Amino acid sequence: MTTSILICDDSRMARNQLARCLPADWDVEIHFAEDGRHCLEVVQEVSPELIFLDLNMPEMDGYETLEEFREQEIDCDVIVVSGDIQPDAQTRVIGLGAIDFIKKPISPEKMLETLDSHCIFTSHANETPPAKSNFTPADLDDYGTFIDACQEIANIAMGRAGDSLARFLDVFVELPVPKVNQIELNELIMALQFAENESTVSSVCQGFIGPGLSGEALLIFNDSSFKNIAKIMKYQGEINENVELELLMDIANILVGACLQGISDQLDVNLSQGHPVVLGQHIKIPDLIAKNKQWKKTLSIEITYSIENKGVNCDLLILLTEDCIDTLKQRISYII
């Protein structure tokens, strides 16, 4: 008997990877959705028995989608597959009705183990290779496909960094959909989500290098967040520039280190990190960028981290030099 399955993820790369991890001896009909809103539409059309659901998506994220399932009394097993691996994220989705949580990237072995544990499917084959599919190889020379793949890698790395920060501060970190673009220096200011909303920022920069890869990671912290982050960290005393710098370095060490390690692990490269450098304190975004005119055309990964209900926001920018593109395509092709 054929089982109807829906895979909901905003990344085509992630959707195809998950589909390939389904057991080869399982008779399934696979449907796809690109976000939560699209997911609800497909559910009405095909009534799937099992949904694999991502969390960080545009339009409607995984949390909102689960809430809609409950509101509309949609009776379907849901397994969340996400790069957001915070303990609280896992607890929340189970509380919203998901039957399980799997962290990205998923493997065929983990897929089979999860399906078997919930009595959804038990393989009778001696081996469990990925399911056969008629997917064509991804064309990474296509700009959209390349950006989609980079965004999925950034999504997983973002989740690891968010988890590290959440555990360090004992908070819940709200994670966005990473923004990935090839941009010019004069476009970099516009790429920053809170550039127009915050009058001044403070920033730390940390260079990194590996085989065929090099770039810089920037943590840009809005100045209004310092008092709130100090409160979270139970700091006692006057919050002066030295204290702000210490707090900035603490957050930078956690987010930059974990994010770059997440990228390294996925691409199977070793990235060496340089010493962090303060780019400026209490300055405007245009002045910050103007100080660093060595950034010309770059592949920019922008992640905005927000601590839930705490008034703390910061931007993490991973800027890779243009000559890294060929290496990135080669490394990503191994993953795909």
CSV table of C-alpha atoms in Angstrom, one decimal:
chain,number,residue,atom,x,y,z
A,1,MET,CA,0.0,0.0,0.0
A,2,THR,CA,1.4,3.4,-1.0
A,3,THR,CA,2.0,5.9,1.7
A,4,SER,CA,1.5,9.6,0.9
A,5,ILE,CA,4.3,11.8,2.2
A,6,LEU,CA,4.7,15.6,2.2
A,7,ILE,CA,8.2,17.2,2.6
A,8,CYS,CA,7.9,20.9,3.5
A,9,ASP,CA,11.1,22.9,3.4
A,10,ASP,CA,12.0,26.2,1.7
A,11,SER,CA,15.2,24.8,0.4
A,12,ARG,CA,15.1,22.6,-2.8
A,13,MET,CA,18.4,21.1,-1.8
A,14,ALA,CA,17.0,20.1,1.7
A,15,ARG,CA,13.8,18.7,0.1
A,16,ASN,CA,15.7,16.5,-2.3
A,17,GLN,CA,18.2,15.3,0.4
A,18,LEU,CA,15.4,14.2,2.7
A,19,ALA,CA,13.6,12.4,-0.1
A,20,ARG,CA,16.8,10.5,-1.0
A,21,CYS,CA,17.0,9.4,2.6
A,22,LEU,CA,13.7,7.5,2.6
A,23,PRO,CA,14.1,3.7,2.6
A,24,ALA,CA,14.4,2.3,-0.9
A,25,ASP,CA,11.9,-0.5,-0.2
A,26,TRP,CA,9.2,1.8,1.0
A,27,ASP,CA,6.3,2.4,-1.4
A,28,VAL,CA,5.7,6.1,-1.1
A,29,GLU,CA,4.2,9.0,-3.1
A,30,ILE,CA,6.2,12.1,-2.4
A,31,HIS,CA,4.8,15.6,-2.4
A,32,PHE,CA,6.7,18.9,-1.8
A,33,ALA,CA,5.8,22.3,-0.2
A,34,GLU,CA,8.1,25.3,0.0
A,35,ASP,CA,6.7,26.9,3.2
A,36,GLY,CA,4.0,26.5,5.8
A,37,ARG,CA,1.3,28.3,3.8
A,38,HIS,CA,2.0,26.1,0.7
A,39,CYS,CA,2.1,23.1,3.0
A,40,LEU,CA,-1.5,23.7,4.2
A,41,GLU,CA,-2.6,24.0,0.6
A,42,VAL,CA,-0.9,20.7,-0.4
A,43,VAL,CA,-2.4,19.0,2.7
A,44,GLN,CA,-5.9,19.9,1.5
A,45,GLU,CA,-5.2,18.5,-1.9
A,46,VAL,CA,-3.5,15.2,-1.1
A,47,SER,CA,-4.2,14.4,2.6
A,48,PRO,CA,-0.7,13.0,3.4
A,49,GLU,CA,-0.2,10.4,6.1
A,50,LEU,CA,3.2,11.8,7.1
A,51,ILE,CA,4.7,15.3,6.9
A,52,PHE,CA,8.4,16.2,7.3
A,53,LEU,CA,8.4,19.8,8.4
A,54,ASP,CA,11.2,22.4,8.5
A,55,LEU,CA,11.0,25.2,11.1
A,56,ASN,CA,12.8,28.2,9.6
A,57,MET,CA,10.8,29.2,6.5
A,58,PRO,CA,9.4,32.4,5.0
A,59,GLU,CA,5.7,33.1,4.8
A,60,MET,CA,4.8,30.7,7.6
A,61,ASP,CA,7.3,28.9,9.7
A,62,GLY,CA,7.1,25.4,11.2
A,63,TYR,CA,5.8,26.6,14.6
A,64,GLU,CA,3.0,28.5,12.9
A,65,THR,CA,2.3,25.6,10.6
A,66,LEU,CA,1.9,23.2,13.6
A,67,GLU,CA,-0.4,25.6,15.3
A,68,GLU,CA,-2.5,25.7,12.1
A,69,PHE,CA,-2.6,21.9,12.0
A,70,ARG,CA,-4.0,22.0,15.6
A,71,GLU,CA,-6.5,24.8,14.8
A,72,GLN,CA,-7.8,23.0,11.7
A,73,GLU,CA,-7.7,19.6,13.4
A,74,ILE,CA,-5.5,18.1,10.7
A,75,ASP,CA,-4.9,14.5,11.6
A,76,CYS,CA,-1.4,13.6,10.3
A,77,ASP,CA,1.9,12.5,11.8
A,78,VAL,CA,4.5,15.3,11.6
A,79,ILE,CA,8.2,14.8,12.0
A,80,VAL,CA,10.2,18.1,12.3
A,81,VAL,CA,13.5,18.1,10.5
A,82,SER,CA,15.4,21.3,11.3
A,83,GLY,CA,18.7,23.0,11.8
A,84,ASP,CA,17.3,24.8,14.8
A,85,ILE,CA,18.5,22.3,17.4
A,86,GLN,CA,17.9,24.3,20.6
A,87,PRO,CA,16.5,22.1,23.4
A,88,ASP,CA,13.5,24.5,23.7
A,89,ALA,CA,12.8,24.3,20.0
A,90,GLN,CA,12.5,20.5,20.3
A,91,THR,CA,10.3,20.8,23.3
A,92,ARG,CA,8.0,23.3,21.6
A,93,VAL,CA,7.4,21.3,18.5
A,94,ILE,CA,6.5,18.2,20.5
A,95,GLY,CA,4.2,20.3,22.5
A,96,LEU,CA,2.5,21.5,19.3
A,97,GLY,CA,1.8,18.0,18.2
A,98,ALA,CA,4.9,16.8,16.3
A,99,ILE,CA,5.7,13.1,17.0
A,100,ASP,CA,9.5,13.6,16.7
A,101,PHE,CA,12.4,16.0,16.0
A,102,ILE,CA,15.4,15.2,13.7
A,103,LYS,CA,18.3,17.6,13.3
A,104,LYS,CA,19.7,18.4,9.9
A,105,PRO,CA,21.4,17.0,8.0
A,106,ILE,CA,19.4,13.7,8.2
A,107,SER,CA,21.0,10.4,7.2
A,108,PRO,CA,19.2,7.3,5.8
A,109,GLU,CA,20.1,5.4,9.0
A,110,LYS,CA,18.5,8.1,11.2
A,111,MET,CA,15.5,8.2,8.9
A,112,LEU,CA,14.9,4.5,9.2
A,113,GLU,CA,15.5,4.5,13.0
A,114,THR,CA,12.9,7.2,13.4
A,115,LEU,CA,10.3,5.6,11.2
A,116,ASP,CA,10.8,2.3,12.9
A,117,SER,CA,10.5,3.8,16.4
A,118,HIS,CA,7.1,5.2,15.6
A,119,CYS,CA,5.9,2.0,13.8
A,120,ILE,CA,5.5,4.0,10.6
A,121,PHE,CA,7.8,1.7,8.5
A,122,THR,CA,10.1,-1.2,9.2
A,123,SER,CA,12.5,-2.1,6.4
A,124,HIS,CA,12.8,-5.8,5.5
A,125,ALA,CA,15.8,-5.2,3.2
A,126,ASN,CA,19.3,-6.2,4.3
A,127,GLU,CA,20.6,-2.7,3.6
A,128,THR,CA,18.9,0.6,3.6
A,129,PRO,CA,20.3,2.7,0.7
A,130,PRO,CA,18.6,6.0,-0.1
A,131,ALA,CA,15.3,5.7,-2.0
A,132,LYS,CA,15.6,5.6,-5.7
A,133,SER,CA,14.5,8.9,-7.3
A,134,ASN,CA,14.4,10.5,-10.7
A,135,PHE,CA,15.9,13.8,-9.4
A,136,THR,CA,18.4,15.3,-11.8
A,137,PRO,CA,21.7,16.5,-10.4
A,138,ALA,CA,21.7,20.1,-9.2
A,139,ASP,CA,23.2,22.5,-11.6
A,140,LEU,CA,25.4,24.7,-9.3
A,141,ASP,CA,26.3,26.9,-12.2
A,142,ASP,CA,22.7,28.1,-12.0
A,143,TYR,CA,22.7,31.1,-9.7
A,144,GLY,CA,19.4,30.3,-7.9
A,145,THR,CA,20.4,26.7,-7.3
A,146,PHE,CA,23.8,27.8,-5.9
A,147,ILE,CA,22.3,30.4,-3.6
A,148,ASP,CA,19.7,27.9,-2.4
A,149,ALA,CA,22.4,25.4,-1.5
A,150,CYS,CA,24.5,28.0,0.3
A,151,GLN,CA,21.4,29.1,2.2
A,152,GLU,CA,20.8,25.5,3.4
A,153,ILE,CA,24.4,25.2,4.6
A,154,ALA,CA,24.0,28.5,6.3
A,155,ASN,CA,20.7,27.4,7.9
A,156,ILE,CA,22.3,24.4,9.5
A,157,ALA,CA,25.4,26.4,10.7
A,158,MET,CA,23.0,29.1,12.0
A,159,GLY,CA,21.1,26.6,14.1
A,160,ARG,CA,24.3,25.3,15.7
A,161,ALA,CA,25.4,28.8,16.6
A,162,GLY,CA,21.9,29.6,17.9
A,163,ASP,CA,21.9,26.5,20.0
A,164,SER,CA,25.3,27.4,21.5
A,165,LEU,CA,24.1,30.9,22.4
A,166,ALA,CA,20.8,29.6,23.8
A,167,ARG,CA,22.6,27.2,26.1
A,168,PHE,CA,25.2,29.8,27.2
A,169,LEU,CA,22.6,32.4,28.2
A,170,ASP,CA,19.7,30.0,29.0
A,171,VAL,CA,17.4,31.7,26.6
A,172,PHE,CA,15.4,30.9,23.4
A,173,VAL,CA,17.0,32.4,20.3
A,174,GLU,CA,14.7,33.3,17.4
A,175,LEU,CA,16.3,32.2,14.1
A,176,PRO,CA,15.4,33.7,10.7
A,177,VAL,CA,15.8,32.4,7.2
A,178,PRO,CA,19.5,33.2,6.3
A,179,LYS,CA,19.9,35.8,3.5
A,180,VAL,CA,22.5,34.8,1.0
A,181,ASN,CA,23.6,37.0,-1.9
A,182,GLN,CA,26.5,37.9,-4.1
A,183,ILE,CA,26.8,41.6,-3.5
A,184,GLU,CA,29.0,44.7,-4.1
A,185,LEU,CA,30.4,46.7,-1.2
A,186,ASN,CA,27.8,49.5,-1.7
A,187,GLU,CA,25.0,47.0,-1.4
A,188,LEU,CA,26.3,45.7,1.9
A,189,ILE,CA,24.6,48.4,4.0
A,190,MET,CA,21.3,47.7,2.5
A,191,ALA,CA,21.7,44.0,3.2
A,192,LEU,CA,21.7,44.7,7.0
A,193,GLN,CA,18.2,44.2,8.4
A,194,PHE,CA,18.4,46.7,11.2
A,195,ALA,CA,20.6,49.3,9.5
A,196,GLU,CA,17.8,51.8,9.3
A,197,ASN,CA,16.3,51.0,12.6
A,198,GLU,CA,19.3,51.5,14.8
A,199,SER,CA,21.2,54.7,15.0
A,200,THR,CA,24.6,53.2,16.1
A,201,VAL,CA,26.2,49.8,16.4
A,202,SER,CA,29.3,48.1,17.7
A,203,SER,CA,31.1,45.5,15.7
A,204,VAL,CA,33.8,42.8,15.9
A,205,CYS,CA,35.5,41.3,12.8
A,206,GLN,CA,37.2,37.9,12.6
A,207,GLY,CA,39.0,36.6,9.5
A,208,PHE,CA,39.1,33.0,8.5
A,209,ILE,CA,40.9,30.9,5.9
A,210,GLY,CA,40.9,27.3,4.7
A,211,PRO,CA,41.6,25.3,1.5
A,212,GLY,CA,40.2,27.5,-1.3
A,213,LEU,CA,38.1,29.5,1.1
A,214,SER,CA,38.7,32.8,2.9
A,215,GLY,CA,36.7,35.6,4.3
A,216,GLU,CA,35.6,37.5,7.3
A,217,ALA,CA,32.9,37.1,9.9
A,218,LEU,CA,31.3,40.3,11.3
A,219,LEU,CA,29.2,40.5,14.4
A,220,ILE,CA,27.2,43.7,14.4
A,221,PHE,CA,25.5,44.4,17.7
A,222,ASN,CA,22.9,47.2,18.1
A,223,ASP,CA,23.9,49.4,20.9
A,224,SER,CA,20.4,49.3,22.5
A,225,SER,CA,21.0,45.6,23.3
A,226,PHE,CA,23.9,46.0,25.6
A,227,LYS,CA,21.9,46.7,28.8
A,228,ASN,CA,19.6,43.8,28.1
A,229,ILE,CA,22.4,41.4,27.4
A,230,ALA,CA,24.2,42.5,30.6
A,231,LYS,CA,21.0,41.8,32.5
A,232,ILE,CA,20.7,38.3,31.0
A,233,MET,CA,24.3,37.6,32.0
A,234,LYS,CA,23.6,39.0,35.5
A,235,TYR,CA,26.3,41.6,35.3
A,236,GLN,CA,26.5,43.9,38.3
A,237,GLY,CA,28.0,47.3,37.9
A,238,GLU,CA,28.3,50.2,35.5
A,239,ILE,CA,28.0,49.4,31.8
A,240,ASN,CA,30.8,51.4,30.3
A,241,GLU,CA,32.6,50.9,26.9
A,242,ASN,CA,35.0,48.3,28.4
A,243,VAL,CA,32.1,46.2,29.7
A,244,GLU,CA,30.3,46.5,26.4
A,245,LEU,CA,33.4,45.4,24.5
A,246,GLU,CA,33.7,42.4,26.8
A,247,LEU,CA,30.1,41.4,26.2
A,248,LEU,CA,30.5,41.9,22.5
A,249,MET,CA,33.5,39.6,22.4
A,250,ASP,CA,31.7,37.0,24.5
A,251,ILE,CA,28.8,36.9,22.0
A,252,ALA,CA,31.1,37.0,19.0
A,253,ASN,CA,33.2,34.1,20.2
A,254,ILE,CA,30.1,32.0,20.6
A,255,LEU,CA,28.3,32.9,17.4
A,256,VAL,CA,31.2,33.2,15.0
A,257,GLY,CA,33.0,30.1,16.3
A,258,ALA,CA,29.9,27.8,16.2
A,259,CYS,CA,28.7,29.1,12.8
A,260,LEU,CA,32.1,28.7,11.1
A,261,GLN,CA,32.5,25.2,12.7
A,262,GLY,CA,29.0,24.3,11.3
A,263,ILE,CA,30.1,25.4,7.8
A,264,SER,CA,33.4,23.6,8.2
A,265,ASP,CA,31.8,20.3,9.2
A,266,GLN,CA,29.3,20.4,6.3
A,267,LEU,CA,31.9,21.3,3.6
A,268,ASP,CA,34.5,19.0,5.2
A,269,VAL,CA,37.2,21.7,5.4
A,270,ASN,CA,39.3,23.1,8.2
A,271,LEU,CA,38.8,26.9,8.7
A,272,SER,CA,41.4,28.6,10.7
A,273,GLN,CA,40.2,31.7,12.5
A,274,GLY,CA,42.2,34.9,13.1
A,275,HIS,CA,42.1,37.0,16.2
A,276,PRO,CA,38.9,39.1,16.6
A,277,VAL,CA,39.3,42.8,15.8
A,278,VAL,CA,37.1,45.6,17.0
A,279,LEU,CA,35.8,47.6,13.9
A,280,GLY,CA,34.1,50.2,16.0
A,281,GLN,CA,31.9,51.1,18.9
A,282,HIS,CA,28.8,53.3,18.8
A,283,ILE,CA,29.1,54.1,15.1
A,284,LYS,CA,26.7,54.1,12.2
A,285,ILE,CA,26.5,51.3,9.7
A,286,PRO,CA,27.7,53.4,6.7
A,287,ASP,CA,30.8,54.4,8.7
A,288,LEU,CA,31.4,50.9,9.7
A,289,ILE,CA,31.4,49.6,6.2
A,290,ALA,CA,33.4,52.6,4.9
A,291,LYS,CA,36.3,51.6,7.2
A,292,ASN,CA,36.6,48.3,5.4
A,293,LYS,CA,36.9,49.0,1.7
A,294,GLN,CA,38.7,45.8,1.1
A,295,TRP,CA,35.3,44.1,0.8
A,296,LYS,CA,34.5,44.4,-2.9
A,297,LYS,CA,32.2,41.8,-4.5
A,298,THR,CA,31.5,39.1,-1.9
A,299,LEU,CA,29.2,36.2,-1.1
A,300,SER,CA,27.3,37.5,1.9
A,301,ILE,CA,25.5,35.3,4.4
A,302,GLU,CA,23.4,37.4,6.8
A,303,ILE,CA,21.8,36.0,9.9
A,304,THR,CA,19.9,38.1,12.4
A,305,TYR,CA,19.8,36.6,15.9
A,306,SER,CA,17.1,37.8,18.3
A,307,ILE,CA,16.7,36.6,21.9
A,308,GLU,CA,13.0,36.1,22.6
A,309,ASN,CA,11.4,38.7,24.8
A,310,LYS,CA,14.8,40.2,25.9
A,311,GLY,CA,15.3,43.1,23.5
A,312,VAL,CA,18.6,41.7,22.2
A,313,ASN,CA,19.4,41.7,18.4
A,314,CYS,CA,22.6,41.3,16.4
A,315,ASP,CA,23.6,40.6,12.9
A,316,LEU,CA,26.2,38.0,11.9
A,317,LEU,CA,27.7,38.4,8.5
A,318,ILE,CA,29.8,35.8,6.9
A,319,LEU,CA,31.6,37.4,3.9
A,320,LEU,CA,33.4,35.1,1.5
A,321,THR,CA,35.7,36.5,-1.2
A,322,GLU,CA,34.6,36.1,-4.8
A,323,ASP,CA,37.4,33.6,-5.6
A,324,CYS,CA,35.9,31.1,-3.2
A,325,ILE,CA,32.9,30.4,-5.5
A,326,ASP,CA,34.5,27.5,-7.4
A,327,THR,CA,35.6,25.8,-4.2
A,328,LEU,CA,32.2,26.2,-2.7
A,329,LYS,CA,30.5,24.7,-5.7
A,330,GLN,CA,32.9,21.7,-5.6
A,331,ARG,CA,32.3,21.1,-1.9
A,332,ILE,CA,28.6,21.5,-2.2
A,333,SER,CA,28.5,19.0,-5.1
A,334,TYR,CA,29.9,16.4,-2.8
A,335,ILE,CA,27.1,17.0,-0.3
A,336,ILE,CA,24.4,16.8,-3.0
